[in-house]
Coordinates of C-alpha atoms in Angstrom, one line a residue:
X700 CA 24.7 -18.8 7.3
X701 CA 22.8 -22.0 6.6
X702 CA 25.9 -25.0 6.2
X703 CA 26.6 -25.9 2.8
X704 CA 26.6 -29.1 1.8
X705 CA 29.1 -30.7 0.1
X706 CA 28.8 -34.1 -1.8
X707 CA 31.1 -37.3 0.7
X708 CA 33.6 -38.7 -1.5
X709 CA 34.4 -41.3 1.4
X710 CA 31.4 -43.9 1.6
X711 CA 30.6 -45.1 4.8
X712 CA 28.7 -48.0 5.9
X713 CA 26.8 -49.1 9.2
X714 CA 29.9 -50.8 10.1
X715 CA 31.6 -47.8 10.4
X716 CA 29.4 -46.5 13.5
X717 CA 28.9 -49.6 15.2
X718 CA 30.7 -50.3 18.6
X719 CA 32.6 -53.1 20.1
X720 CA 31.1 -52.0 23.8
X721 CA 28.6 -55.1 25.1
X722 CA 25.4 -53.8 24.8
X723 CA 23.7 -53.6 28.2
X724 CA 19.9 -53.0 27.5
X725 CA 17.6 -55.5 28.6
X726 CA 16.6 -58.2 25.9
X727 CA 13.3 -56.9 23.5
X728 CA 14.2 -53.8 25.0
X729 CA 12.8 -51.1 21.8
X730 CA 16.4 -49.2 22.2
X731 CA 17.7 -51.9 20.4
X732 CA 15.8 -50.8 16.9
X733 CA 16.5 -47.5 17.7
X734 CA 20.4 -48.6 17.9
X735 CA 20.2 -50.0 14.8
X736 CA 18.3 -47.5 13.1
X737 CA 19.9 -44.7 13.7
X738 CA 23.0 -47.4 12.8
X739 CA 21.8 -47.5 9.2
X740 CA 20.8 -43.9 8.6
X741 CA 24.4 -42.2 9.5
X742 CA 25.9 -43.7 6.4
X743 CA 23.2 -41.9 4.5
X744 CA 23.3 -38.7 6.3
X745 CA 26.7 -38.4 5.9
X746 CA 26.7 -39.2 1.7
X747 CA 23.8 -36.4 1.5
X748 CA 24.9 -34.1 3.9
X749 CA 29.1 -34.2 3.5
X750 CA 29.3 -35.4 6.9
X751 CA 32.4 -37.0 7.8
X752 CA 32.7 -39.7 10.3
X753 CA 34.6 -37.7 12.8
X754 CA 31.6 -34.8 12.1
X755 CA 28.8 -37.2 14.2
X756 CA 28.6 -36.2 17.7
X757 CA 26.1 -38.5 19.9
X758 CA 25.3 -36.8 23.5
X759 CA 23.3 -37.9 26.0
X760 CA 21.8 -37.1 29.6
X761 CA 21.0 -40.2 32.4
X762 CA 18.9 -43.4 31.9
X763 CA 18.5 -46.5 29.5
X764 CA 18.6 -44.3 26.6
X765 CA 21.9 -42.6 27.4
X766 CA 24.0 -45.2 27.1
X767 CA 23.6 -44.7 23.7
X768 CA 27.0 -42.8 23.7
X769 CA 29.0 -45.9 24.3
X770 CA 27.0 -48.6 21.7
X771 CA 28.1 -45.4 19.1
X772 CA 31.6 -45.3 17.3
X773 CA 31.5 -41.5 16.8
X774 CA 32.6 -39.1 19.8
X775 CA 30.1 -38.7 22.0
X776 CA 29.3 -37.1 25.9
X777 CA 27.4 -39.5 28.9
X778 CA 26.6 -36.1 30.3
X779 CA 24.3 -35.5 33.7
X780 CA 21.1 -36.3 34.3
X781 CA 18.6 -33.5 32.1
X782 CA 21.7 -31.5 30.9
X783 CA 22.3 -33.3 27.4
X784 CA 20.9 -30.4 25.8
X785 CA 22.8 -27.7 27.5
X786 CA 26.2 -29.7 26.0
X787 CA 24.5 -30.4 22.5
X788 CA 24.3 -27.0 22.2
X789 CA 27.3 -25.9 23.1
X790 CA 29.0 -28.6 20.9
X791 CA 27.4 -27.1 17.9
X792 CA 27.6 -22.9 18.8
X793 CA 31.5 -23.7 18.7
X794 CA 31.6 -26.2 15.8
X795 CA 28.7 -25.5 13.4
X796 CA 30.0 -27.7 11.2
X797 CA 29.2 -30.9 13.5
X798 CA 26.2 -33.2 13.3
X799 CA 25.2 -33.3 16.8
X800 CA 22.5 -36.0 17.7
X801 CA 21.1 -36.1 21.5
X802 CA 19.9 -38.8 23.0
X803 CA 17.3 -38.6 26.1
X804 CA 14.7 -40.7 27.9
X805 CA 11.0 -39.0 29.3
X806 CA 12.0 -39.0 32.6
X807 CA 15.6 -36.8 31.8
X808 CA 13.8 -34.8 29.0
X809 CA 10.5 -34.2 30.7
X810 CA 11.3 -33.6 34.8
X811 CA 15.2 -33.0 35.3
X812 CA 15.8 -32.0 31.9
X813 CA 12.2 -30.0 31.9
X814 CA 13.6 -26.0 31.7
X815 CA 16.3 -27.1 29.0
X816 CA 13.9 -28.9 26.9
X817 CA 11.7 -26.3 26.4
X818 CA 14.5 -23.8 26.3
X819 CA 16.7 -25.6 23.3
X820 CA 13.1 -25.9 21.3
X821 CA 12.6 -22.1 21.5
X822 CA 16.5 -21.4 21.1
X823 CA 16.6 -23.7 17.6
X824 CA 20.2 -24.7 17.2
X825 CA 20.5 -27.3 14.7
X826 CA 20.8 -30.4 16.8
X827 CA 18.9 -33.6 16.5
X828 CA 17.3 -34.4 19.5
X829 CA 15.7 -38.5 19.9
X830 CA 13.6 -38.4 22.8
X831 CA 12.7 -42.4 24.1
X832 CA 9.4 -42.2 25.9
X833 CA 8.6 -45.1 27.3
X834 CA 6.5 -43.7 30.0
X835 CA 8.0 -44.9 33.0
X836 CA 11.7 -44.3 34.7
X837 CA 13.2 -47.8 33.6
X838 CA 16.7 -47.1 34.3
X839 CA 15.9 -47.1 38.5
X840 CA 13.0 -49.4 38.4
X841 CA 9.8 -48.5 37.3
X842 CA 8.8 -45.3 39.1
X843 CA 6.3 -43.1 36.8
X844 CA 7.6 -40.3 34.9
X845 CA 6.4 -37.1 33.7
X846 CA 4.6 -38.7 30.6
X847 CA 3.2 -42.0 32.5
X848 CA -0.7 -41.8 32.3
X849 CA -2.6 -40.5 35.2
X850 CA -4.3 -43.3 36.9
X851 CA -1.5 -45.7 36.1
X852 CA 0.1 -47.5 39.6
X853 CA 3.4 -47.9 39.7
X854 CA 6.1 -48.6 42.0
X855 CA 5.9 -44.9 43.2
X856 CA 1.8 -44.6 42.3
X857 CA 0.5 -47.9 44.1
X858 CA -3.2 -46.4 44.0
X859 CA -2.4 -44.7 40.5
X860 CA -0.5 -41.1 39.5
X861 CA -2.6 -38.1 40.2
X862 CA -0.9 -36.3 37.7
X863 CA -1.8 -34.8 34.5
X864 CA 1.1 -36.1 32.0
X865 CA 2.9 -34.2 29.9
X866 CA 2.5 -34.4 25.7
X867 CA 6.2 -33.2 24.2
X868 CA 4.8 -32.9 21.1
X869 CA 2.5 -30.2 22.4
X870 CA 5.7 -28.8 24.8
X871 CA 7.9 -28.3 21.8
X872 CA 5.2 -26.3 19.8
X873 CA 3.9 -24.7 22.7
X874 CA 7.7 -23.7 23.2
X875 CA 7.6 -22.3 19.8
X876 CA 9.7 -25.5 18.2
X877 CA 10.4 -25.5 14.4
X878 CA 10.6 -29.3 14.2
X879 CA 8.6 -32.0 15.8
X880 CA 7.9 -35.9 14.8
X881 CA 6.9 -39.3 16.3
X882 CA 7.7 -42.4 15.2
X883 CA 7.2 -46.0 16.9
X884 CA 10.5 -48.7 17.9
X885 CA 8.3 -51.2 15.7
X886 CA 8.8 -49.5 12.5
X887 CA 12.4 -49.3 11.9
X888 CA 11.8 -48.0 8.0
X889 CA 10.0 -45.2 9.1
X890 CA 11.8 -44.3 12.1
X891 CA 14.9 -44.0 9.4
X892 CA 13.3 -42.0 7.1
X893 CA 12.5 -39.3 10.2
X894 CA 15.7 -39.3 11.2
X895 CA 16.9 -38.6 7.6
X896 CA 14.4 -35.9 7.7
X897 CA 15.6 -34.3 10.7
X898 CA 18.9 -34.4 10.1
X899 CA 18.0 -32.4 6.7
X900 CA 16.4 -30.1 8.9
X901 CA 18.4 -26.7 9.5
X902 CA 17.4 -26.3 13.0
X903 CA 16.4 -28.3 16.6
X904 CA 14.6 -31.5 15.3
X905 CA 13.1 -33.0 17.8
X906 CA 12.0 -36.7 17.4
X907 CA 10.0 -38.2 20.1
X908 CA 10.1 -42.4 19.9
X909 CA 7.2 -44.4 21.2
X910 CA 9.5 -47.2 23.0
X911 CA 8.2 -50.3 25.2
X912 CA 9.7 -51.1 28.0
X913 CA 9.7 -54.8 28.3
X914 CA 10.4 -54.9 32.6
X915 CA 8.6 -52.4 33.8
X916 CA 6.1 -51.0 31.3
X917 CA 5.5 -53.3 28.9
X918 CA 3.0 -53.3 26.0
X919 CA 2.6 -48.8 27.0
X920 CA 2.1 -48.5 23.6
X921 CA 0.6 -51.5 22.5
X922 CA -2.5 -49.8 21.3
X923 CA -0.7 -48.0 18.8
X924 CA 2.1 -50.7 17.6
X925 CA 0.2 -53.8 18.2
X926 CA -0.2 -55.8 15.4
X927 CA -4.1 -56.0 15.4
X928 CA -4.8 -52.6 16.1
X929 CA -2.1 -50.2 14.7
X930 CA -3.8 -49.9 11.3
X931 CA -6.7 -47.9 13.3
X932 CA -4.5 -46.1 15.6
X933 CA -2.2 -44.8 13.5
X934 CA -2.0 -41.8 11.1
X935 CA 1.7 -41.9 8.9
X936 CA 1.5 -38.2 7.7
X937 CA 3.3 -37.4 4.2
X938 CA 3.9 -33.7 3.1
X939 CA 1.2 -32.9 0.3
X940 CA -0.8 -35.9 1.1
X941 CA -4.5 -36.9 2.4
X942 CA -4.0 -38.0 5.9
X943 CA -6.0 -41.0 5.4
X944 CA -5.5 -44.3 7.7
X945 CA -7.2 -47.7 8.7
X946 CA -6.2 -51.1 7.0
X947 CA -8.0 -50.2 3.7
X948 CA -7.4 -45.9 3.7
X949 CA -11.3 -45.9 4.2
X950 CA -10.9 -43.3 7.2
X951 CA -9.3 -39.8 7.4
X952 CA -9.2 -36.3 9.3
X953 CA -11.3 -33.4 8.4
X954 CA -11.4 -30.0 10.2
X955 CA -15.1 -29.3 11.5
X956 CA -15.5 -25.8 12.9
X957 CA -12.3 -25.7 15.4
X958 CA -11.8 -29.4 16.0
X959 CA -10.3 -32.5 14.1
X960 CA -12.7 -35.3 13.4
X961 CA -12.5 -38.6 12.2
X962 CA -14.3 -39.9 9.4
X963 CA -15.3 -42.6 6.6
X964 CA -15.2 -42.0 3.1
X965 CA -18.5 -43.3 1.5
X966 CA -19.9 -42.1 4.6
X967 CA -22.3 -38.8 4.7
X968 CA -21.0 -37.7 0.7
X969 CA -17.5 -37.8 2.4
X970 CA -14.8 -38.1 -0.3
X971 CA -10.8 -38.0 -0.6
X972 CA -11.2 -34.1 -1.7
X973 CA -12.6 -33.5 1.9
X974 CA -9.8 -34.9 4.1
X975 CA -7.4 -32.8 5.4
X976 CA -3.8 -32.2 3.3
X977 CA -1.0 -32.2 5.6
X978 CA 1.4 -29.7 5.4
X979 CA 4.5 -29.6 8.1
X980 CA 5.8 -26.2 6.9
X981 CA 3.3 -23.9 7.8
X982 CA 4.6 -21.8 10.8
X983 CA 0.8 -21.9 12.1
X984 CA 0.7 -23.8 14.8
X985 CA -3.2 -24.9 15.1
X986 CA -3.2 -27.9 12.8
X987 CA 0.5 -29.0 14.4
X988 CA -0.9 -29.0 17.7
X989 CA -4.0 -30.8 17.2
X990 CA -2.0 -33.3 15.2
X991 CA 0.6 -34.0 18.2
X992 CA -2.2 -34.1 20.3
X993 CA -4.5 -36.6 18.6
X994 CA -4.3 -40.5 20.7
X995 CA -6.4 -43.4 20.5
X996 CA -9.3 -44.4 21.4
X997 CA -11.0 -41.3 19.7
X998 CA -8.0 -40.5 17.0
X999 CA -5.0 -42.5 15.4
X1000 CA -1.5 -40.9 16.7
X1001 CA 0.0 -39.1 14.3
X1002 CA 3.7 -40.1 13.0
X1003 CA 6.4 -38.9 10.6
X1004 CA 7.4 -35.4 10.6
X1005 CA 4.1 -33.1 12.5
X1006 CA 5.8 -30.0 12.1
X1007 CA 9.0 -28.8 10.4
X1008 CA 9.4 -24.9 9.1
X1009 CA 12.5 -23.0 8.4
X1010 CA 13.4 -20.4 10.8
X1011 CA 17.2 -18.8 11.7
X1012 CA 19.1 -21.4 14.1
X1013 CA 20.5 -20.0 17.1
X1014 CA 24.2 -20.6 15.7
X1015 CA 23.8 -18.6 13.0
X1016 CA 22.1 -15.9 15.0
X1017 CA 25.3 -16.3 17.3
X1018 CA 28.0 -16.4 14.8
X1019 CA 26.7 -13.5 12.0
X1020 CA 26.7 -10.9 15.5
X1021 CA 30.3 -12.0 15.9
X1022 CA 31.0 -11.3 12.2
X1023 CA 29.0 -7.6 12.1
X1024 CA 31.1 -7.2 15.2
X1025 CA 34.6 -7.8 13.9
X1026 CA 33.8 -5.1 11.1
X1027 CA 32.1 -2.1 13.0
X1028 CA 34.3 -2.5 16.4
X1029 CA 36.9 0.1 17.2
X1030 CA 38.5 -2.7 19.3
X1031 CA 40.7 -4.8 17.2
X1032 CA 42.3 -6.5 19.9
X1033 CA 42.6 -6.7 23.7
X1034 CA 45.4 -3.7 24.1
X1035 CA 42.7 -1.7 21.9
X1036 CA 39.9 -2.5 24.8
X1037 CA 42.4 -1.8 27.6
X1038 CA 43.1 1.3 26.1
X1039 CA 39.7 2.5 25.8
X1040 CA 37.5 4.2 27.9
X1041 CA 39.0 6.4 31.2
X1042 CA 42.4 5.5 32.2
X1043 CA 45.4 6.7 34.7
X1044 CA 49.0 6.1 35.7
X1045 CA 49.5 5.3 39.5
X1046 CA 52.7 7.3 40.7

């Protein structure tokens, strides 16, 4: 029952989404490019996709991030704290026809929001999902969250967390997810061209955002975004292309035996033929995995779309059983299902 699309005769513009609210983040904060990102890329989405504006429904959970409800001029929940995706989906199982785009930091997606993140992955309704990791609670002052480094001190880890962090790349495929990417708050074209993607995507698209923190965790990512070093550290995969990085496309990422490597071409008779051909529609998850796993200092982090492959959403599932049920049910209506079964008159 995928939707079909249908060509917008209305155009819309950025201005159309845009809110007259104050916007409350902190200055340099990365949600702002996020903001205007996902600003920019609702016009389009609509025009390819037949949205309408009233179709665009933005829900969120507790933290920076979920304010992103009220700096949207579409309808939109401020829901609890880790339950955004418990209301995205039932948004979308009783209005398919919706564009339904959930918005969630690491600390609501990853600890509070833990069970429902993993569950809405497996589940795959068709809801876009932007997950901010800025690795670090921001919203009530810097305590570490379920994706902060171990080692790193915090307000809550003066001598450093002792805890193993969390990848969501690897807990959305390890939960089975049809749709994963990464992109960085730096790169506002390519964060707009995933979001395009995942909206195209006829299932759970899950989108994690590398995003600083300016108070409390600045410069988390700065190995990967920083000006100097992001040519090195990071690996912008395209479908049916080499996934070749560095300043000059001198390095890329073979498979040796059971492991991804990093090499030169030039170096060792390496050439482009060798290097590794991405290709996000594979249901195999072994390349996806290693991909969301790759980080710097040893690999580049991958971005743009790791993993996307078609599967049934959980709204069709939902919706065709309803259909095969109106046809092959003797009950019709509810004086047919009160009539059924054993039944008596009380004298």
């Amino acid at each position: 029952m995928e939707q079909k699309i249908e060509p917008q005769e209305i155009q819309l513009s950025k201005k159309d989404f845009e809110s007259d609210q104050m916007v409350k983040w902190c200055p340099g904060c990365g949600d702002h490019a996020i903001l205007k990102s996902v600003e920019n890329v609702f016009p389009v989405i609509g025009e390819k996709m037949g949205y309408k504006k009233e179709d665009f429904v933005v829900v969120s959970g507790i933290g920076c991030s979920s304010r992103f409800p009220y700096y949207m001029n579409t309808y939109g929940i401020h829901g609890i704290h880790g339950r955004p995706a418990a209301l995205a989906m039932g948004i979308k199982l009783t209005n398919p026809k919706l564009s339904v785009w959930m918005i969630s930091g690491d600390g609501d997606s990853m600890a509070i929001g833990g069970n429902h993140f993993i569950h809405i992955a497996r589940r795959n309704p068709d809801v876009n999902y932007l997950l901010f990791n800025n690795k670090i609670y921001g919203l009530t002052k810097g305590q570490y969250s379920p994706t902060t480094p171990k080692g790193q001190k915090t307000k809550t880890s003066p001598q450093g967390t002792f805890e193993t962090p969390f990848n969501p790349g690897e807990l959305v495929i390890g939960a089975r997810g049809k749709f994963f990417a990464r992109a960085v708050d730096t790169n506002p074209k390519l964060m707009q061209q995933v979001f395009l993607e995942a909206a195209l995507h006829h299932g759970t698209s899950i989108v994690e955002i590398l995003q600083n923190c300016v108070i409390f965790n600045n410069k988390i990512h700065a190995l990967i975004t920083g000006r100097d070093t992001k040519d090195d550290n990071q690996l912008i995969l395209e479908a049916g292309k080499p996934m070749l990085f560095g300043k000059n496309k001198e390095k890329g990422i073979i498979l040796e035996g059971t492991r991804l490597k990093v090499v030169k071409l030039g170096e060792n008779g390496i050439t482009e033929k060798d290097i590794l051909v991405h290709d996000p529609t594979t249901d195999d998850a072994g390349i996806h995995m290693m991909l969301a796993s790759m980080a710097p200092p040893e690999f580049p982090a991958a971005l743009g779309v790791i993993r996307a492959v078609k599967s049934e959403t959980l709204e069709d599932a939902v919706w065709n059983s309803v259909e095969h049920e109106k046809q092959v049910s003797p009950y019709k209506n509810v004086d047919d299902l009160l009539n059924s079964g054993n039944t008596w008159e009380i004298d």
